[in-house]
Short mmCIF file of C-alpha atoms in Angstrom, two decimals:
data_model
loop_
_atom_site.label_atom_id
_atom_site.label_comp_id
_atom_site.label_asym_id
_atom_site.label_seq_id
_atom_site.Cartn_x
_atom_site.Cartn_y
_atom_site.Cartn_z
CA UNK A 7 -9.28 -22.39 22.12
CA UNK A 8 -6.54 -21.57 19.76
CA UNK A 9 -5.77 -18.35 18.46
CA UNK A 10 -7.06 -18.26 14.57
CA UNK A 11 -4.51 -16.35 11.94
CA UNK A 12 -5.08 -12.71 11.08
CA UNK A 13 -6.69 -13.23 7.60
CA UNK A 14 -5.32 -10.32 5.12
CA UNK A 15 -6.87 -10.27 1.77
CA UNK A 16 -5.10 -6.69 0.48
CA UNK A 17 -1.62 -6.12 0.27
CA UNK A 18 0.28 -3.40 1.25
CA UNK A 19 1.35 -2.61 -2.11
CA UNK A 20 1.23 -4.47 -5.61
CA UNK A 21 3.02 -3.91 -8.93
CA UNK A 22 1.68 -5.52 -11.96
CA UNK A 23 4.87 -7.37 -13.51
CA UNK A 24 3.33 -6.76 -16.98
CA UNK A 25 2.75 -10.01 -18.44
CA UNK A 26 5.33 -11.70 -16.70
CA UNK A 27 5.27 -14.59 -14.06
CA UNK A 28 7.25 -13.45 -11.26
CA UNK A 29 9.88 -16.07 -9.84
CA UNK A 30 11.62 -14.74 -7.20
CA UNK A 31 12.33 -11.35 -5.01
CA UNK A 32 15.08 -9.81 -2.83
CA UNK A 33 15.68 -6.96 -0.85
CA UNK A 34 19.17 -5.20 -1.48
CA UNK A 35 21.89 -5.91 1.47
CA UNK A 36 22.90 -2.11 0.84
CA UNK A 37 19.71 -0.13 0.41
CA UNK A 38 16.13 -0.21 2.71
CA UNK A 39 13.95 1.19 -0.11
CA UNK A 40 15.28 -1.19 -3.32
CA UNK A 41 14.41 -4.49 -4.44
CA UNK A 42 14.93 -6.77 -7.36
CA UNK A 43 12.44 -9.07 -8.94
CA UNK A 44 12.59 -11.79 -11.55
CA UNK A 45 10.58 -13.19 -13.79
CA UNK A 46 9.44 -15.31 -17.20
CA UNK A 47 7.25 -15.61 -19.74
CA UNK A 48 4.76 -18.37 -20.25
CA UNK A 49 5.22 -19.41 -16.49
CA UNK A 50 8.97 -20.12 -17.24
CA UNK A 51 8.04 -22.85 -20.35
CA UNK A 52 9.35 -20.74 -23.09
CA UNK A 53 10.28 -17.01 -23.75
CA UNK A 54 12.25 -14.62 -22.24
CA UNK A 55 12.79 -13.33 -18.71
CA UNK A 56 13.46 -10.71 -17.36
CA UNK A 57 15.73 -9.12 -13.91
CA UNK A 58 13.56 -6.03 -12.40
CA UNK A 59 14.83 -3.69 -9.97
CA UNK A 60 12.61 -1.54 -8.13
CA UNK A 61 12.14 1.00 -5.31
CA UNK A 62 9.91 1.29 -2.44
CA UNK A 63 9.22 4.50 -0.88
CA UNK A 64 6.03 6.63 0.82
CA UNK A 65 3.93 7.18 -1.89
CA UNK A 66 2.71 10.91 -2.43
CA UNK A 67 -0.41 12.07 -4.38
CA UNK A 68 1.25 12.62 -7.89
CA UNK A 69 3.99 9.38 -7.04
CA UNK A 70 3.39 5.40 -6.35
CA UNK A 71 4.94 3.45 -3.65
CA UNK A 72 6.80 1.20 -6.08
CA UNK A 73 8.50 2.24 -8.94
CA UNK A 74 9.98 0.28 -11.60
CA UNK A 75 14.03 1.74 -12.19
CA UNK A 76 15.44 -1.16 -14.66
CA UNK A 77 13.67 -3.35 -16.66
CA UNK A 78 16.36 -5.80 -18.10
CA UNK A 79 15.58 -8.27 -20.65
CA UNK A 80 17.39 -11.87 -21.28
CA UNK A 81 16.49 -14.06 -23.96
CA UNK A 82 15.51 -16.94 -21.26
CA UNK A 83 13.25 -17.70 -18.26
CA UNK A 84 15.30 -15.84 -15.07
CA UNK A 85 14.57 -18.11 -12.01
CA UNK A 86 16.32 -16.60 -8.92
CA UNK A 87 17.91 -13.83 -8.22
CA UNK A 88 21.18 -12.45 -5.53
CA UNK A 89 22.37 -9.14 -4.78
CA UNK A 90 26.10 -9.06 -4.54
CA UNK A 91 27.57 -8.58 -0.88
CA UNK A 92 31.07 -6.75 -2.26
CA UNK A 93 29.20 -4.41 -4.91
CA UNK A 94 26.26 -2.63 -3.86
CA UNK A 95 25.58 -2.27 -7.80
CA UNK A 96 26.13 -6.05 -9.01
CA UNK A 97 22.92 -8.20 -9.04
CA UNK A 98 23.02 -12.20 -10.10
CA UNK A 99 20.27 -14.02 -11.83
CA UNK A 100 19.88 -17.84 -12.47
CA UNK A 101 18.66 -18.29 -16.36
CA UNK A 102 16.69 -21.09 -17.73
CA UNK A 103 19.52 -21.61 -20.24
CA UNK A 104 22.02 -23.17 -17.64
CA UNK A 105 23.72 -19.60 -17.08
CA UNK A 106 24.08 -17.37 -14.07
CA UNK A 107 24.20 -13.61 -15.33
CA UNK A 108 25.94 -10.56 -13.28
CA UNK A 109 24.35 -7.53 -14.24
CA UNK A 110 26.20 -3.94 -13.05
CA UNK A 111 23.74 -1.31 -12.82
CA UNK A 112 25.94 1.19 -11.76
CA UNK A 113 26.33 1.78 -15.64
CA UNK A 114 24.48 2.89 -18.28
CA UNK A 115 25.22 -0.69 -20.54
CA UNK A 116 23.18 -2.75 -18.09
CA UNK A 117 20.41 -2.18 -20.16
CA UNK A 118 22.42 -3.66 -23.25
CA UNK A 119 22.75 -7.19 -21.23
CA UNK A 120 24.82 -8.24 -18.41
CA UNK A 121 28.52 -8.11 -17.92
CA UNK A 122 29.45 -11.09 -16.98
CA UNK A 123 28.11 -14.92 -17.68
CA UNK A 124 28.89 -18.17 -15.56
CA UNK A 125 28.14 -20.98 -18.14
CA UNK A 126 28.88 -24.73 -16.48
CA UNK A 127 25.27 -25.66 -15.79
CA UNK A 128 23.52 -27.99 -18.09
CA UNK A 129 20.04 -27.22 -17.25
CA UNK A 130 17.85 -24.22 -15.25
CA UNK A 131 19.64 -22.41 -12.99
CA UNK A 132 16.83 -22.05 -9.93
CA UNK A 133 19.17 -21.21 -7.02
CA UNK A 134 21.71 -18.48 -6.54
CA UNK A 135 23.31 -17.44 -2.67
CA UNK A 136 25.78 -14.81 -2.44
CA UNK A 137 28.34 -15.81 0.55
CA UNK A 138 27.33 -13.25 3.34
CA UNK A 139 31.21 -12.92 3.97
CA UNK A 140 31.90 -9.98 1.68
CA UNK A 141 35.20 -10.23 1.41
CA UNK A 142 35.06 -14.25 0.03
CA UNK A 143 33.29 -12.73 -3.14
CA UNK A 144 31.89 -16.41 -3.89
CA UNK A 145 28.31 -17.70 -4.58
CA UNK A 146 26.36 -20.68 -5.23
CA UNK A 147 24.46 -21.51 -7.65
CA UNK A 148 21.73 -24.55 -7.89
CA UNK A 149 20.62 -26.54 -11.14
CA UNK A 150 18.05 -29.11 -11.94
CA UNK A 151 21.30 -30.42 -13.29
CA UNK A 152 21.44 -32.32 -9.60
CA UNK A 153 24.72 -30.17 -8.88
CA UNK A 154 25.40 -26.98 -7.03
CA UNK A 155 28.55 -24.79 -7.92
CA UNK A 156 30.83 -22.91 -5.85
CA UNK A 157 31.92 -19.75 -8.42
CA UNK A 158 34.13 -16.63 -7.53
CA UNK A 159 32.80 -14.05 -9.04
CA UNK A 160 36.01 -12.51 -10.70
CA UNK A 161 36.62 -15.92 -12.26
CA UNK A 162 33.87 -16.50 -14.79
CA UNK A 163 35.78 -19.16 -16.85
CA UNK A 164 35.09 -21.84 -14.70
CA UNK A 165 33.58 -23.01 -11.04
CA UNK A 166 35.44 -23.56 -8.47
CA UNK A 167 33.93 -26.37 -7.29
CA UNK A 168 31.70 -28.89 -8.17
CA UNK A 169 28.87 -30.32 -5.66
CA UNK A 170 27.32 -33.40 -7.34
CA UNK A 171 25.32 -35.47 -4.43
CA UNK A 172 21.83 -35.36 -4.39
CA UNK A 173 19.61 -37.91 -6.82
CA UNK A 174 17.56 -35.65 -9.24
CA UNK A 175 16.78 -32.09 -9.47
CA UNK A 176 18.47 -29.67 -6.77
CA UNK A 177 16.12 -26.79 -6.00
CA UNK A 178 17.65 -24.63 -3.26
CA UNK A 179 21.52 -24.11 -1.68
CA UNK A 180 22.09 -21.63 0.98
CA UNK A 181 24.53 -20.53 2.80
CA UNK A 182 24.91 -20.41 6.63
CA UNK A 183 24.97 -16.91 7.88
CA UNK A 184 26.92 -18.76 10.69
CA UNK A 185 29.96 -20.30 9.38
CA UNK A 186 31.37 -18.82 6.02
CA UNK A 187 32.76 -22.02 4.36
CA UNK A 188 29.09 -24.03 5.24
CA UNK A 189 25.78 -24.37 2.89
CA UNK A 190 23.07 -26.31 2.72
CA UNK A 191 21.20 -27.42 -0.20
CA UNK A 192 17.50 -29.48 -0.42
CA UNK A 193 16.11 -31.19 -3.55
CA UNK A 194 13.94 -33.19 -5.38
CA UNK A 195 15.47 -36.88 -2.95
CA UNK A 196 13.69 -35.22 -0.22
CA UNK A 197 17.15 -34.43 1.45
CA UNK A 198 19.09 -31.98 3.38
CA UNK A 199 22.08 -31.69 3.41
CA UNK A 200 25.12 -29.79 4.40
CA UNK A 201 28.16 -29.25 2.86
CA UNK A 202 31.75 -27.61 3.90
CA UNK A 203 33.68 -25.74 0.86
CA UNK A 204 36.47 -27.07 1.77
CA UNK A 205 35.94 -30.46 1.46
CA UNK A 206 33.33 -30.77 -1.61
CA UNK A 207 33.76 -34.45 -2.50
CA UNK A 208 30.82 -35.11 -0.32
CA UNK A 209 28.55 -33.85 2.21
CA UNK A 210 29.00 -33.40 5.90
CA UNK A 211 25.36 -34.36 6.93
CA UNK A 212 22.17 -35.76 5.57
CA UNK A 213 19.34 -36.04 6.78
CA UNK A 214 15.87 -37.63 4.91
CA UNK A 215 13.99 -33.78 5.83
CA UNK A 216 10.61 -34.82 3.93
CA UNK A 217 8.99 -37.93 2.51
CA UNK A 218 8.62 -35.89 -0.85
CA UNK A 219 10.67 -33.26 -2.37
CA UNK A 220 12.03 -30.41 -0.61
CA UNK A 221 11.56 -27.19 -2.47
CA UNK A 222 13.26 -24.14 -0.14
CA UNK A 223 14.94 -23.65 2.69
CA UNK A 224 16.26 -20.93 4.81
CA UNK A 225 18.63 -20.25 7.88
CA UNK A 226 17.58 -19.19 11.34
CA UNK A 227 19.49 -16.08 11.90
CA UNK A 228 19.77 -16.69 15.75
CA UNK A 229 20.13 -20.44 16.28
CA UNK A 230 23.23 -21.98 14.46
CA UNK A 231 22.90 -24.73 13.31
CA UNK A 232 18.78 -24.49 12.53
CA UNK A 233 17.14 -24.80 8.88
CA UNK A 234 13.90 -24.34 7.91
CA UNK A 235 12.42 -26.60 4.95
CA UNK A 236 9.11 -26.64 2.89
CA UNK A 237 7.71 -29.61 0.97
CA UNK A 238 5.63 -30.51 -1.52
CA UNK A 239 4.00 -32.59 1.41
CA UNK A 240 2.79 -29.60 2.56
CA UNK A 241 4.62 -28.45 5.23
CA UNK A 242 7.40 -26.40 6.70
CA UNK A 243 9.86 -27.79 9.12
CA UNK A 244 12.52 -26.91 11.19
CA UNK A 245 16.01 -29.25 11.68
CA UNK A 246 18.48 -28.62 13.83
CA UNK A 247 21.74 -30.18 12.26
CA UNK A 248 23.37 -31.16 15.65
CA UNK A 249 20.43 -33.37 16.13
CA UNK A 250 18.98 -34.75 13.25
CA UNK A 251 17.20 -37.40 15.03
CA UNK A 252 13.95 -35.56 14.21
CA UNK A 253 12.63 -32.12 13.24
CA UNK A 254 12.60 -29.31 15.68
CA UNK A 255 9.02 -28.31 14.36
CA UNK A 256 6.61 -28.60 11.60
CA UNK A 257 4.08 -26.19 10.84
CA UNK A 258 0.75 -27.64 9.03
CA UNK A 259 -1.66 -25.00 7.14
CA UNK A 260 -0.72 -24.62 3.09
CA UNK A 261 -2.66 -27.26 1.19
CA UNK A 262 -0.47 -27.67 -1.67
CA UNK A 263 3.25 -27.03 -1.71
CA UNK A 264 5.84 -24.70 -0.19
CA UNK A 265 7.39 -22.81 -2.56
CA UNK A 266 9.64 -20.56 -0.42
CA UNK A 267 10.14 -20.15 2.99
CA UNK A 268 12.40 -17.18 4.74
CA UNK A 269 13.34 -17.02 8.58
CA UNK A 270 13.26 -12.74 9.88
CA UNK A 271 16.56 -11.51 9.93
CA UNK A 272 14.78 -9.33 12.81
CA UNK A 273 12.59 -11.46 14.90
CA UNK A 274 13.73 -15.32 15.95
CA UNK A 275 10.35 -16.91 16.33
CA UNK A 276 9.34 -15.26 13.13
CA UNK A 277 9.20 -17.70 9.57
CA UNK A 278 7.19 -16.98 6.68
CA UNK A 279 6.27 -19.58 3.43
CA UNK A 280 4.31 -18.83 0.48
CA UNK A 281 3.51 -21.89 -1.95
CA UNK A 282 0.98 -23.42 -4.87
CA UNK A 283 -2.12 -22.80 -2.44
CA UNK A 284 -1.89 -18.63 -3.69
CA UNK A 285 -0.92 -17.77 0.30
CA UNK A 286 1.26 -16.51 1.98
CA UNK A 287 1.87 -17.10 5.83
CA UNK A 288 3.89 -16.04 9.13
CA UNK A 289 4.78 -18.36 11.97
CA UNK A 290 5.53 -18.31 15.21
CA UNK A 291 7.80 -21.12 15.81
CA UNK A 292 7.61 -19.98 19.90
CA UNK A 293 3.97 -20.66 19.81
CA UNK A 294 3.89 -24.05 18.54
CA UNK A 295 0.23 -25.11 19.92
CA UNK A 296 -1.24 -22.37 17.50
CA UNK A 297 1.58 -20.91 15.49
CA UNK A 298 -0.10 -19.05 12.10
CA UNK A 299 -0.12 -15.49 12.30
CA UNK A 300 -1.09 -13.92 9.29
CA UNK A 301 -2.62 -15.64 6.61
CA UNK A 302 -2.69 -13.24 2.88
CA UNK A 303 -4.91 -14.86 0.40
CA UNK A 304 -5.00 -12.06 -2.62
CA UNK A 305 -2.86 -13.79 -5.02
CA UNK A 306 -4.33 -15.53 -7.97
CA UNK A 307 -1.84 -18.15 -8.51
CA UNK A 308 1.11 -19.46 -7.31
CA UNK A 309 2.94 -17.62 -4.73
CA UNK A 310 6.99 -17.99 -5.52
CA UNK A 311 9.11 -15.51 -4.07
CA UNK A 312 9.35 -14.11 -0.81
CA UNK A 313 12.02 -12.29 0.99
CA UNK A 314 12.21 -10.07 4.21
CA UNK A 315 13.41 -6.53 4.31
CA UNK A 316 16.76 -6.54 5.88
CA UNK A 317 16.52 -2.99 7.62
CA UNK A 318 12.71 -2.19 8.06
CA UNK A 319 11.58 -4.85 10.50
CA UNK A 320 8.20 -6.32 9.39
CA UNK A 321 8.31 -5.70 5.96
CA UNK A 322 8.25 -8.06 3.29
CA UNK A 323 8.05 -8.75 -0.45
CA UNK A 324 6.51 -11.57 -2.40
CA UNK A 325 5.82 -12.64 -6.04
CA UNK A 326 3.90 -14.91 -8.05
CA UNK A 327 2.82 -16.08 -11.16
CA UNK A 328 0.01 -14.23 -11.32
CA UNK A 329 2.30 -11.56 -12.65
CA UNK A 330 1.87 -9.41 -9.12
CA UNK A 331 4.88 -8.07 -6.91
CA UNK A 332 3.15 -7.12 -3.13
CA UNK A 333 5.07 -5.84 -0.33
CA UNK A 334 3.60 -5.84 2.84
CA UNK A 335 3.65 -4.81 6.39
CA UNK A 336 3.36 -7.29 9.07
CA UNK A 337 1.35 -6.79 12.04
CA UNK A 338 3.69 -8.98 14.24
CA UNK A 339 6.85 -6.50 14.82
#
């Protein structure tokens, strides 16, 4: 018989968002209790967005676990968000205007609008991926233009370098925690593909990693060379880029789309996905006869963010649209 998923209806914790559809969440590189969130109005269609940061502590009887600290406004839908890795105060967000913003909220002015703006993009910024090498100061950033840019972020004028492959929308590039000058980037083709900085003319590998489009993807911390990919088909899968013959995995459960998915920076046989069925789920990619873990159902629409705590092993964030921040506590670590 196999083992059936915890089923967790009650979050951790939840923040109302306030009339806003939540996009996307991260964890801070620098800080265990802080998190940013972002969001838009009227599901991202029209109004404004806006960049929340927030911290996460024990609550006490007179204080809530999460506490709103900025509340910054832009006059457009904010799609994804990326803490910097050289400036523990610099935070990036992808705008529905074609910009990428850098707020610093290490002054007082954040609140007056951000500091810096990276304007190439022709359409929605939905991806953003600060380089994990901190001293390379560079990011990416992902359009439904169909092109990803390479910027440094002391240069605002212009990108670096232009990455203009895939046919139709590009929904996710990330970079490989494994080798600083590689990414990889999925979108609406139903591709995968990998890319070196140094040679941007084209990509290095592709590989067809769905039969429909491919939403997210995500790294495995522990196993170069391994991505992790959700659909619209439904289902999260695993590719190992040295052998692209066919996927490592594939994980069946969600019954509409994978919005996100996000490998533990803590645990190797630990992936989580969130998507249009209102779940969110944890895998165990070591158990592949009966891999679901946990199974939370207490969203009332779709689930799009998700991001792991990078020092408290086990926790996690998500966000969706039906303007709801949770963090939660896994059971499995």
């Amino acid at each position: 018989n196999q083992q059936q998923p915890t089923t967790t209806h009650t979050p951790m914790e939840s923040l109302s968002l306030g009339a806003m559809h939540g996009t996307a969440v991260r964890w801070s590189p620098y800080f265990a209790d802080r998190l940013a969130c972002v969001a838009a109005q009227h599901y991202g269609i029209a109004g404004c967005g806006e960049l929340l940061i927030l911290v996460h502590r024990s609550p006490t009887p007179s204080t809530p676990s999460l506490n709103i600290q900025h509340r910054l406004e832009w006059k457009d839908a904010l799609f994804d968000c990326a803490w910097s890795e050289a400036h523990s105060e610099h935070i990036l967000a992808g705008s529905g205007d074609g910009a990428v913003l850098l707020w610093d909220l290490g002054h007082a002015a954040a609140v007056r609008g951000p500091v810096r703006a990276y304007k190439e993009h022709t359409r929605d910024v939905v991806s953003i991926d600060w380089n994990q090498t901190r001293s390379a100061a560079t990011f990416l950033s992902a359009s439904w233009d169909a092109t990803i840019k390479l910027w440094a972020a002391e240069r605002p004028a212009a990108a670096l370098c232009t990455f203009a492959e895939h046919q139709g929308l590009v929904y996710a590039a990330r970079w490989s925690p494994h080798v600083p000058e590689s990414f990889a980037s999925v979108g609406q083709d139903g591709t995968l593909r990998l890319w070196d900085v140094r040679a941007p003319a084209s990509s290095v590998k592709t590989v067809q990693a769905h039969g429909n489009e491919v939403l997210c993807l995500d790294w495995h911390k522990y196993r170069e060379g391994v991505v992790v990919t959700g659909s619209v088909d439904n289902t999260v899968r695993g590719h190992d880029l040295r052998a692209l013959h066919q996927p490592l995995f594939e994980l069946h459960g969600h019954t509409y789309g994978i919005r996100q998915v996000r490998c533990s920076p803590h645990n190797g046989a630990i992936v989580a996905s969130c998507g249009y069925d209102f779940s969110v789920r944890t895998w165990d990619i070591n158990n592949l006869a009966s891999p679901m873990l946990e199974m939370f159902e207490d969203h009332s629409e779709f689930v799009t963010g998700l991001d792991f705590n990078l020092h408290v092993p086990g926790l996690m964030a998500d966000c969706g649209w039906d303007e709801r921040l949770c963090v939660r506590r896994l059971a499995h670590f």
